[in-house]
mmCIF file of N, CA, C and O in Angstrom:
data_model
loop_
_atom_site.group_PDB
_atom_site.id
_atom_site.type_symbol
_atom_site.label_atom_id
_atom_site.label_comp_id
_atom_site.label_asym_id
_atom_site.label_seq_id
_atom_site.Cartn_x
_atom_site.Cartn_y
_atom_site.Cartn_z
ATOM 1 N N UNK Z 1 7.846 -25.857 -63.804
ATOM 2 C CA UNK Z 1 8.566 -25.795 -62.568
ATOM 3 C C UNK Z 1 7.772 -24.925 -61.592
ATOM 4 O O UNK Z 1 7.115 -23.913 -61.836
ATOM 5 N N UNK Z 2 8.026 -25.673 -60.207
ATOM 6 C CA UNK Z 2 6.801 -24.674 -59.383
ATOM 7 C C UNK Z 2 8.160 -23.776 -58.644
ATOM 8 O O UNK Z 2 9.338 -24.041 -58.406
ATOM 9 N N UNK Z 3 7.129 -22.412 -58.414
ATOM 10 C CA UNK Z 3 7.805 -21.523 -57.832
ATOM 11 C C UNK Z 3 8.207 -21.682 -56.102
ATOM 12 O O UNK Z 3 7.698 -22.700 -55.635
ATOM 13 N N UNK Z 4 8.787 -21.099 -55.375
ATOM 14 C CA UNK Z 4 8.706 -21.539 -54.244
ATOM 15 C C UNK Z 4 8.118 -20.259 -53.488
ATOM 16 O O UNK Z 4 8.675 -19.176 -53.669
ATOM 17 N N UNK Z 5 7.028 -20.353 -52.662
ATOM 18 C CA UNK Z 5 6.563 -18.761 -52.352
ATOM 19 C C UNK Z 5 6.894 -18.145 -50.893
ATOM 20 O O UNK Z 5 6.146 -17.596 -50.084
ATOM 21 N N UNK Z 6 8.421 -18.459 -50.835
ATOM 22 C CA UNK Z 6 8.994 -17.687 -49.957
ATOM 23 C C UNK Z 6 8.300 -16.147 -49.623
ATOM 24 O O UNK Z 6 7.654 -15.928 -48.598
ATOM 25 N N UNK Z 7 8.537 -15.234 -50.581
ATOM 26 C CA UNK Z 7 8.243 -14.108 -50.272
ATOM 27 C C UNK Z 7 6.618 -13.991 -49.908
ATOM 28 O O UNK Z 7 6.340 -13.018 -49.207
ATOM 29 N N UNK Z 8 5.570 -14.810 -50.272
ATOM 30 C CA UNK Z 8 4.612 -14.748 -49.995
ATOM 31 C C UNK Z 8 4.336 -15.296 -48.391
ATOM 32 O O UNK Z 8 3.650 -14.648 -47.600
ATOM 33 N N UNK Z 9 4.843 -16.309 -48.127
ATOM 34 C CA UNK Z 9 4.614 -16.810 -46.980
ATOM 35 C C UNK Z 9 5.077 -16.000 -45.768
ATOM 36 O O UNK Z 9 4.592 -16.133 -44.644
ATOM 37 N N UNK Z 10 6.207 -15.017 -46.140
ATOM 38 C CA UNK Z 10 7.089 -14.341 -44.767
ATOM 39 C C UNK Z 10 6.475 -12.828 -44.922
ATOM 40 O O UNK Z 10 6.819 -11.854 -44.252
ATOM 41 N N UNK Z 11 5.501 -12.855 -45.944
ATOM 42 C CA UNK Z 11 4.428 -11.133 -45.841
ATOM 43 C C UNK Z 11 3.495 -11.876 -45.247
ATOM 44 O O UNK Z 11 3.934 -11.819 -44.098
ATOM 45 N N UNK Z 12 2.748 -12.384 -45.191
ATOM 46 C CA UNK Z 12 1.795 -13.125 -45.053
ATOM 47 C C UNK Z 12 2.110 -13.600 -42.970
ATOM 48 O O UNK Z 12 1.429 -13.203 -42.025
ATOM 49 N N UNK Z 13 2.877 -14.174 -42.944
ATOM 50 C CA UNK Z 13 3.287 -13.886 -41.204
ATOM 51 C C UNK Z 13 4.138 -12.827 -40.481
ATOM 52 O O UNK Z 13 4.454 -12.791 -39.292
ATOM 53 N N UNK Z 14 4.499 -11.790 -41.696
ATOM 54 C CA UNK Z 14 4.689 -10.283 -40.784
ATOM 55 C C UNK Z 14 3.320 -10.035 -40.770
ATOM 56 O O UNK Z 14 2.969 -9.896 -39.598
ATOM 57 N N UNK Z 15 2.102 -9.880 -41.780
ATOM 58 C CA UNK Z 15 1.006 -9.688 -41.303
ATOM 59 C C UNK Z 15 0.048 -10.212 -40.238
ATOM 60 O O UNK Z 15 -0.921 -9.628 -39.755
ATOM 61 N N UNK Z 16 0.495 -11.379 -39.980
ATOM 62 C CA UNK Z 16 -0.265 -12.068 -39.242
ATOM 63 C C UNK Z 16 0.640 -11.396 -37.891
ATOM 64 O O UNK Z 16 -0.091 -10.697 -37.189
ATOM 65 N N UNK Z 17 1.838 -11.463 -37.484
ATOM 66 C CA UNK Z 17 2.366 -11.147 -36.270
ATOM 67 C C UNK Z 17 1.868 -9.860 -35.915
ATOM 68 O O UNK Z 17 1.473 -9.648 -34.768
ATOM 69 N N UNK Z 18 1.846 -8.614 -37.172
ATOM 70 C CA UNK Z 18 1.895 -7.143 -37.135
ATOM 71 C C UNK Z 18 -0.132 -7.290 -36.335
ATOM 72 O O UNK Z 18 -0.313 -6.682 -35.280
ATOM 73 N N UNK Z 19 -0.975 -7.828 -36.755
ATOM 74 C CA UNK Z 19 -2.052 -7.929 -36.765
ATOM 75 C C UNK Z 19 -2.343 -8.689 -35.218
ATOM 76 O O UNK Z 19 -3.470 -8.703 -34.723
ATOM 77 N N UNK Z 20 -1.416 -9.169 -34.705
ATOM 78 C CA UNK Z 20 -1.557 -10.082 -33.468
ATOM 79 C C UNK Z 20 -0.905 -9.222 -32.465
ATOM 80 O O UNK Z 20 -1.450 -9.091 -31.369
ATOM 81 N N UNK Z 21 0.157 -8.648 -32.713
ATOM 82 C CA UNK Z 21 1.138 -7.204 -31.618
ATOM 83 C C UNK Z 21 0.116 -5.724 -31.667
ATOM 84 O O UNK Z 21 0.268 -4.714 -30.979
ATOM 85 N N UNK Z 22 -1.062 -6.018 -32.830
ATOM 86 C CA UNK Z 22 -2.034 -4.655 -32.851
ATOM 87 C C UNK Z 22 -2.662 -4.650 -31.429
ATOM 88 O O UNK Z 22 -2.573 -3.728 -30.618
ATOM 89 N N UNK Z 23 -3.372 -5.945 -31.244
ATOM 90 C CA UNK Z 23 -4.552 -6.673 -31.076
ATOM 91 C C UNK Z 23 -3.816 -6.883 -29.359
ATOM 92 O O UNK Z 23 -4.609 -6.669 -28.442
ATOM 93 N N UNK Z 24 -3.000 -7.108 -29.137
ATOM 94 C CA UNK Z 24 -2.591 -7.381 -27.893
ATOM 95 C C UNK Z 24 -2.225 -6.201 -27.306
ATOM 96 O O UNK Z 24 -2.452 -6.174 -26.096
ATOM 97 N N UNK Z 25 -1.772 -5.298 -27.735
ATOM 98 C CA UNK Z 25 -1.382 -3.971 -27.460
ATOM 99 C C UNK Z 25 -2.180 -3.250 -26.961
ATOM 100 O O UNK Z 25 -2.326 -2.925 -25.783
ATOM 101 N N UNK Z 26 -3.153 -2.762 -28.560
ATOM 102 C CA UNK Z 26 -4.600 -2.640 -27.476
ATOM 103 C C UNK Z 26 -5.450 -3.139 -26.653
ATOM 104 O O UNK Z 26 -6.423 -2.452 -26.341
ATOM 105 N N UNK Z 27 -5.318 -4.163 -26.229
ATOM 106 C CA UNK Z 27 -6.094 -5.086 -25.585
ATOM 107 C C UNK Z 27 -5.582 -4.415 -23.972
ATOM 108 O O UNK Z 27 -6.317 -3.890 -23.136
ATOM 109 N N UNK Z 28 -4.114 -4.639 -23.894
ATOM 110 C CA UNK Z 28 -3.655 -4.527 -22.618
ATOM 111 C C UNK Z 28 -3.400 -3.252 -22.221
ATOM 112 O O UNK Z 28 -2.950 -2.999 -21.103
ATOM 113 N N UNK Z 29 -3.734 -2.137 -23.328
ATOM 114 C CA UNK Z 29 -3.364 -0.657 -22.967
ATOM 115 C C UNK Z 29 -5.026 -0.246 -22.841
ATOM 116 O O UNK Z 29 -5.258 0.960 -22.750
ATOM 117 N N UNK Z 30 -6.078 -1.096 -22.832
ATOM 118 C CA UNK Z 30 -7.120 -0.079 -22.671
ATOM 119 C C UNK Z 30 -7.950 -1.077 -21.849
ATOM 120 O O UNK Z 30 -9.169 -1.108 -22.022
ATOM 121 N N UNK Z 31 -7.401 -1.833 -21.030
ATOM 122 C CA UNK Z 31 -8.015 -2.826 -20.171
ATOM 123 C C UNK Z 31 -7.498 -2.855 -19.026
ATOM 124 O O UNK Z 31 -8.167 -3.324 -18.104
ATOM 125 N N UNK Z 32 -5.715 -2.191 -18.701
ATOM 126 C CA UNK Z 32 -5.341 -1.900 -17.893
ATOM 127 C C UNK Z 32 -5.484 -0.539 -17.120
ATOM 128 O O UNK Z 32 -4.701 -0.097 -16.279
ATOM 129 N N UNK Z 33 -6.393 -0.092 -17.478
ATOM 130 C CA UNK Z 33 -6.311 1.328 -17.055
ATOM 131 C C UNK Z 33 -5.125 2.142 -17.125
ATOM 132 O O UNK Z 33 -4.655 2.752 -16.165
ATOM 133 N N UNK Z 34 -4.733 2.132 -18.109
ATOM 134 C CA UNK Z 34 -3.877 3.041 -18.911
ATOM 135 C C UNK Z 34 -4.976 3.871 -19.585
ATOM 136 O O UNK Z 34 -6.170 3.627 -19.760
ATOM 137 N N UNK Z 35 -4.055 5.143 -19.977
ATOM 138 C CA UNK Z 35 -4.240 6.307 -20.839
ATOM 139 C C UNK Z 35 -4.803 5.635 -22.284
ATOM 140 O O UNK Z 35 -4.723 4.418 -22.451
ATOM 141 N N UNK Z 36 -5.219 6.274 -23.025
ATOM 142 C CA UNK Z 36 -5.931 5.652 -24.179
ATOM 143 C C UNK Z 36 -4.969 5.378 -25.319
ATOM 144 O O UNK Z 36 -4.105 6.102 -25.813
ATOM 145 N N UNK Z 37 -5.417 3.919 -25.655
ATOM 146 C CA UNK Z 37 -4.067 3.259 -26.660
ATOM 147 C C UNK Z 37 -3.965 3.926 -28.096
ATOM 148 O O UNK Z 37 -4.855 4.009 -28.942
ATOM 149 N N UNK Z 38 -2.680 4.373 -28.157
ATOM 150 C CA UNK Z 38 -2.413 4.733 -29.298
ATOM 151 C C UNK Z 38 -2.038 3.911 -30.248
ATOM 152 O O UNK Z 38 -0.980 3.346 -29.970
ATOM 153 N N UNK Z 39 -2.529 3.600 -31.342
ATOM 154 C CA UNK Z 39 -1.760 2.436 -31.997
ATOM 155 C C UNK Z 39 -0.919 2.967 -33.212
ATOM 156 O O UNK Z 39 0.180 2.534 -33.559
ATOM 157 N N UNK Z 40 -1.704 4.085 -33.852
ATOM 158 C CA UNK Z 40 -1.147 4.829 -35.345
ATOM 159 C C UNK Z 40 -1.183 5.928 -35.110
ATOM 160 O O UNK Z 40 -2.265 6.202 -35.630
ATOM 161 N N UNK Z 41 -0.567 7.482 -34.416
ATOM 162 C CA UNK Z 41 -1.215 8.673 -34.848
ATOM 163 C C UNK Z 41 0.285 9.306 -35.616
ATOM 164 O O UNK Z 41 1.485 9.253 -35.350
ATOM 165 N N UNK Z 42 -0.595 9.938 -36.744
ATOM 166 C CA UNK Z 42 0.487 10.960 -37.451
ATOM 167 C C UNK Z 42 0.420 12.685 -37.038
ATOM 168 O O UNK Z 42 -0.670 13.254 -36.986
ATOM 169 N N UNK Z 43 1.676 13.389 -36.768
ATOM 170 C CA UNK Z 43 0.824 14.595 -35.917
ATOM 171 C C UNK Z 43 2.046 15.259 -36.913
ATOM 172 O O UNK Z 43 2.731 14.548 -37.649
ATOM 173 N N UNK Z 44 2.189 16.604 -36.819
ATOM 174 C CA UNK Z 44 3.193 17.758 -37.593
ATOM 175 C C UNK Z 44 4.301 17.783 -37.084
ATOM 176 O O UNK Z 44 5.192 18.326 -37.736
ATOM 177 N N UNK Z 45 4.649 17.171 -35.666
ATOM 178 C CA UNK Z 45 6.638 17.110 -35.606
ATOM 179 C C UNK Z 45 6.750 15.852 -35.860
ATOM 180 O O UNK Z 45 7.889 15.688 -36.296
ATOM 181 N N UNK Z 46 6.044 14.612 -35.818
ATOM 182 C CA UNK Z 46 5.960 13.151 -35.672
ATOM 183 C C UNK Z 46 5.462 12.394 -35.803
ATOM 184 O O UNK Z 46 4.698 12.560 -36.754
ATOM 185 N N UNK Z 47 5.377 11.457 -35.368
ATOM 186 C CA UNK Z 47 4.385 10.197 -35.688
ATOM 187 C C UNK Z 47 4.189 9.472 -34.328
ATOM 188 O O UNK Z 47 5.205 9.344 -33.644
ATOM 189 N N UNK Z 48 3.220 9.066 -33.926
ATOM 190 C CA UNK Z 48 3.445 8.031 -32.474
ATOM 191 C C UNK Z 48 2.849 6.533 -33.196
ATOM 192 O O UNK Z 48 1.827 6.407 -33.870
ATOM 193 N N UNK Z 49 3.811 5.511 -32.825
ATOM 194 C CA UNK Z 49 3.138 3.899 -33.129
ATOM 195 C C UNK Z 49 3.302 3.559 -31.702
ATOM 196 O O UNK Z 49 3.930 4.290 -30.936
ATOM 197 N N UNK Z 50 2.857 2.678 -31.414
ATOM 198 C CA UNK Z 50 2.270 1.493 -30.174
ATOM 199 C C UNK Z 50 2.807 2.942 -28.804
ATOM 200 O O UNK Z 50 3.519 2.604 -27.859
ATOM 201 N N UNK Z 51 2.422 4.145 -28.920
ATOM 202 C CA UNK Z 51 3.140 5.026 -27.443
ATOM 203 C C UNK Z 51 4.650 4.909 -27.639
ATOM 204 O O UNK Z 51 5.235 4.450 -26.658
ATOM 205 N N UNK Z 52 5.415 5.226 -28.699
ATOM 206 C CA UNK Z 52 6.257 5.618 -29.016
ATOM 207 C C UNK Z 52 6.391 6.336 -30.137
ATOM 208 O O UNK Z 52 6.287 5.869 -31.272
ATOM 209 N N UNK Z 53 6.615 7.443 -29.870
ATOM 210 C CA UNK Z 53 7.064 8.671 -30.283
ATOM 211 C C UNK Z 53 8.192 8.745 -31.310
ATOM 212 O O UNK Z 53 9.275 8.382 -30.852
ATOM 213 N N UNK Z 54 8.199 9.133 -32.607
ATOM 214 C CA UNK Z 54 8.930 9.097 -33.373
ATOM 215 C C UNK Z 54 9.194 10.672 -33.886
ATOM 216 O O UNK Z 54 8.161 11.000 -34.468
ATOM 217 N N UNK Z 55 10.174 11.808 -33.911
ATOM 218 C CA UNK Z 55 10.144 12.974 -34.768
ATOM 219 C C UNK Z 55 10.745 12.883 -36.097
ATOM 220 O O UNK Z 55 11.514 11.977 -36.419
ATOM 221 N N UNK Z 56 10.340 13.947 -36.948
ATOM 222 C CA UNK Z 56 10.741 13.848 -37.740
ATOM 223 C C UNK Z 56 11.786 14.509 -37.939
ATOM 224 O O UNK Z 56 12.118 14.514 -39.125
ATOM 225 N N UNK Z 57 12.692 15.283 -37.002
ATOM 226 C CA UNK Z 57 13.870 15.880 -36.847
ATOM 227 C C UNK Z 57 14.831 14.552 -36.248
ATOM 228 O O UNK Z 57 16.003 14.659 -36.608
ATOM 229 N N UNK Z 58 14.664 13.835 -35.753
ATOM 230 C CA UNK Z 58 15.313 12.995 -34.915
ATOM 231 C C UNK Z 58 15.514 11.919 -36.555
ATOM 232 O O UNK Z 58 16.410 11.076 -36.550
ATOM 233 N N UNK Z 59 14.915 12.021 -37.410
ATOM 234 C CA UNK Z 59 14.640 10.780 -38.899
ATOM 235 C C UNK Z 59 15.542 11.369 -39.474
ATOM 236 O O UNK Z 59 16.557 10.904 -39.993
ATOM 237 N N UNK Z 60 15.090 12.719 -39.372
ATOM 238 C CA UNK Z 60 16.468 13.980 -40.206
ATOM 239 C C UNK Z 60 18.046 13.670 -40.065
ATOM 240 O O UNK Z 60 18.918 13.438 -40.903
ATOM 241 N N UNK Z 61 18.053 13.762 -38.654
ATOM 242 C CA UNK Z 61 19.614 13.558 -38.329
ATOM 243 C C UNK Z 61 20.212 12.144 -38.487
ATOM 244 O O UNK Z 61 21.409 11.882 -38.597
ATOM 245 N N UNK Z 62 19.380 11.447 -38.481
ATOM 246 C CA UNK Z 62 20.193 9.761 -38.465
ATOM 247 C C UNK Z 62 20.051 9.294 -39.981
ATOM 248 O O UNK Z 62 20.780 8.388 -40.382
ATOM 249 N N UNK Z 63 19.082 9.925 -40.873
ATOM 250 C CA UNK Z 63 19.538 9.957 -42.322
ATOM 251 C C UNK Z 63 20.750 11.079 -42.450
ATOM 252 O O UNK Z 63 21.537 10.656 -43.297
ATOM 253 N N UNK Z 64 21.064 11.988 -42.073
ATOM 254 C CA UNK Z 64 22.058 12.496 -42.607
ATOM 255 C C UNK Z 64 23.555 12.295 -42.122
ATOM 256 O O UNK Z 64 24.565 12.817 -42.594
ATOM 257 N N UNK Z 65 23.449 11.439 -41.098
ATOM 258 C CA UNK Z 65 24.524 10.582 -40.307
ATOM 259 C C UNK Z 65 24.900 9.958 -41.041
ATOM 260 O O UNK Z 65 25.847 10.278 -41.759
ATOM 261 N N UNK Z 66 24.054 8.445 -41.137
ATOM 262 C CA UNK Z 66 23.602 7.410 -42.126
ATOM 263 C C UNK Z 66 24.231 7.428 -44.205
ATOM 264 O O UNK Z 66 24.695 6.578 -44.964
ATOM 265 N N UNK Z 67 23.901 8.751 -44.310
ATOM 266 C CA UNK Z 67 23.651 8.879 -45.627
ATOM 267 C C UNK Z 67 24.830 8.331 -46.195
ATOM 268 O O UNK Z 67 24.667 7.604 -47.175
ATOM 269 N N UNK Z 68 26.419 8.602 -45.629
ATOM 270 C CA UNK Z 68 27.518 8.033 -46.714
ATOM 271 C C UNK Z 68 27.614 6.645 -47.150
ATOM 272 O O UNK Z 68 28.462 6.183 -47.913
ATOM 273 N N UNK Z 69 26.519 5.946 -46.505
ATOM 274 C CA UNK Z 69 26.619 4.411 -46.472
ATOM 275 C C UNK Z 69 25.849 4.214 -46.987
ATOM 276 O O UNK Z 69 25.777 2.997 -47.160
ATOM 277 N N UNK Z 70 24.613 5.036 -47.693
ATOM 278 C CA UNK Z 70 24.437 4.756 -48.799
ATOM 279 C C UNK Z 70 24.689 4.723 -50.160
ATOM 280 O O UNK Z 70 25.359 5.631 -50.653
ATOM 281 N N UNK Z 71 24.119 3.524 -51.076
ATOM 282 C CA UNK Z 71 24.979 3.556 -52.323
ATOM 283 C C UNK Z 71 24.076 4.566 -53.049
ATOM 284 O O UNK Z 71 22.901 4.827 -52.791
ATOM 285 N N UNK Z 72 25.228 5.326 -54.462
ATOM 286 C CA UNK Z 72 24.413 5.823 -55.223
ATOM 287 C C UNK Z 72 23.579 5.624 -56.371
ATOM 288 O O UNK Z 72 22.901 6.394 -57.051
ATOM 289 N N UNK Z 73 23.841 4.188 -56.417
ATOM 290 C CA UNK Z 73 23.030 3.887 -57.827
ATOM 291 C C UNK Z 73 22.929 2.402 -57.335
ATOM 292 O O UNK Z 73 23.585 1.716 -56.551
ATOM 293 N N UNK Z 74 21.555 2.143 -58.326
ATOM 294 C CA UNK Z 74 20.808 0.611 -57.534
ATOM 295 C C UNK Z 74 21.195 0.068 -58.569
ATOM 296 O O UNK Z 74 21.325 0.766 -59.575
ATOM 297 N N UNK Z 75 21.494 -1.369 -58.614
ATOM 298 C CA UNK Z 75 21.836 -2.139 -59.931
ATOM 299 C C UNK Z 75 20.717 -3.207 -59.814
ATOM 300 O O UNK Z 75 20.030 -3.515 -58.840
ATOM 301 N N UNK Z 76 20.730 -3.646 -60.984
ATOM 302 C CA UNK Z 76 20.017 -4.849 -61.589
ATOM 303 C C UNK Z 76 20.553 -5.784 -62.178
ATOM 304 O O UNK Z 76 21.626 -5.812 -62.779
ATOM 305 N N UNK Z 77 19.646 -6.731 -61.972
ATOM 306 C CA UNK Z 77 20.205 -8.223 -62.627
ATOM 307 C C UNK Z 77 20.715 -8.107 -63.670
ATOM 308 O O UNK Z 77 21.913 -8.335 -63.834
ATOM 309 N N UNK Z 78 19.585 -7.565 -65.003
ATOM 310 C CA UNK Z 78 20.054 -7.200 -65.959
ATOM 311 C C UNK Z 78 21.627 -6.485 -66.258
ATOM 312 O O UNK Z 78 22.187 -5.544 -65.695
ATOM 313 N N UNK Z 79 22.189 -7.637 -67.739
ATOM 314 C CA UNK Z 79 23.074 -6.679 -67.813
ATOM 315 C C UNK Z 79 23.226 -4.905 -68.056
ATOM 316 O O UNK Z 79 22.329 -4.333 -68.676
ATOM 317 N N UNK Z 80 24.271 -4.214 -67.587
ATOM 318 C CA UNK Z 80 24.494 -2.765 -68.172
ATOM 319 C C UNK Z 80 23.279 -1.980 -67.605
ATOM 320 O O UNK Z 80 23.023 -0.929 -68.192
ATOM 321 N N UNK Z 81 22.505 -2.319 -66.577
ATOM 322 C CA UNK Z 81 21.556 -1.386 -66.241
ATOM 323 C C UNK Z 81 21.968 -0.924 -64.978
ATOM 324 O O UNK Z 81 22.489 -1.719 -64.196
ATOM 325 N N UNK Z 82 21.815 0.180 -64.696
ATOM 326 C CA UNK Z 82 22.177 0.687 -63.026
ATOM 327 C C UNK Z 82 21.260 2.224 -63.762
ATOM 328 O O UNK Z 82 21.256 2.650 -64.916
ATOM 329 N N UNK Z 83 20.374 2.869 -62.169
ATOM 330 C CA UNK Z 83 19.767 3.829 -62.369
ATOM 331 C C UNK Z 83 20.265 4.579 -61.018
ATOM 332 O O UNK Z 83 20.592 3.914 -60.035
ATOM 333 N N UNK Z 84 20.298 5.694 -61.019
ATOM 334 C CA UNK Z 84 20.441 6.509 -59.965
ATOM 335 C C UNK Z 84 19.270 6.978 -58.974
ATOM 336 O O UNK Z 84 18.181 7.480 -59.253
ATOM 337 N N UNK Z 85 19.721 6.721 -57.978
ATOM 338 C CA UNK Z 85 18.982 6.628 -56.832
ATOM 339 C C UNK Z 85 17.979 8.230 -56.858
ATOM 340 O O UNK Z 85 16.962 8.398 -56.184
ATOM 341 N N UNK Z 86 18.300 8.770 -57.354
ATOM 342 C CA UNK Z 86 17.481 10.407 -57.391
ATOM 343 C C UNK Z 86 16.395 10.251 -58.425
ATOM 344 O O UNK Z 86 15.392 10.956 -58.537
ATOM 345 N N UNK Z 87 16.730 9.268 -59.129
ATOM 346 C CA UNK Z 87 15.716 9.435 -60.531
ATOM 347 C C UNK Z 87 14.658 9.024 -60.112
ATOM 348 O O UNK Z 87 13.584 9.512 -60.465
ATOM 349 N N UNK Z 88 14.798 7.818 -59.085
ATOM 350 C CA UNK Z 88 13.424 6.799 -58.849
ATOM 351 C C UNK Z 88 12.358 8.023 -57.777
ATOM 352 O O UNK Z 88 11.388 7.427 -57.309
ATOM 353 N N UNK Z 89 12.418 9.554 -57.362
ATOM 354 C CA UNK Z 89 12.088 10.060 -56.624
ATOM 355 C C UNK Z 89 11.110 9.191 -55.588
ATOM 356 O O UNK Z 89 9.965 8.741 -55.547
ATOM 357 N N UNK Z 90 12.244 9.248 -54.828
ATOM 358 C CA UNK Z 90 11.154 8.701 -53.342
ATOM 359 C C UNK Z 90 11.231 9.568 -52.461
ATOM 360 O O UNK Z 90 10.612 9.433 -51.406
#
């Protein structure tokens, strides 16, 4: 029986889109005479992607907003298995 390669095909065109929104981004942020394109920087309060600014206090508060809606234990297909979300340390 053949598999169907869903999951391969829809990584495979987030990469291709993620790789095409790089490429245009910089294209039009350093051709327009704009300030110099940022595409990835990681800095000590934050992160900046495409000139947007991300903190890591601002990640803080909307996970700890967020947090009751998460579940505490991940289950599996398998029967009788469930692991707790602390064990897998992420």
């Amino acid at each position: 029986m053949k598999k169907h390669p869903v999951a391969t095909i829809l990584f495979l065109s987030l990469l291709i889109v993620g790789a095409g929104a790089t490429v245009a981004y910089y294209n039009t942020k350093t051709f327009g005479f704009d300030e110099d394109a940022v595409v990835f920087m990681r800095e000590d309060d934050g992160f900046t992607i495409f000139d947007y600014k991300v903190y890591y206090k601002d990640v803080e508060e909307f996970y700890e907003e967020t947090k009751q809606y998460i579940p505490d234990k991940a289950y599996s297909t398998d029967p009788h298995i469930a692991i707790e979300i602390s064990d897998l340390n992420i």
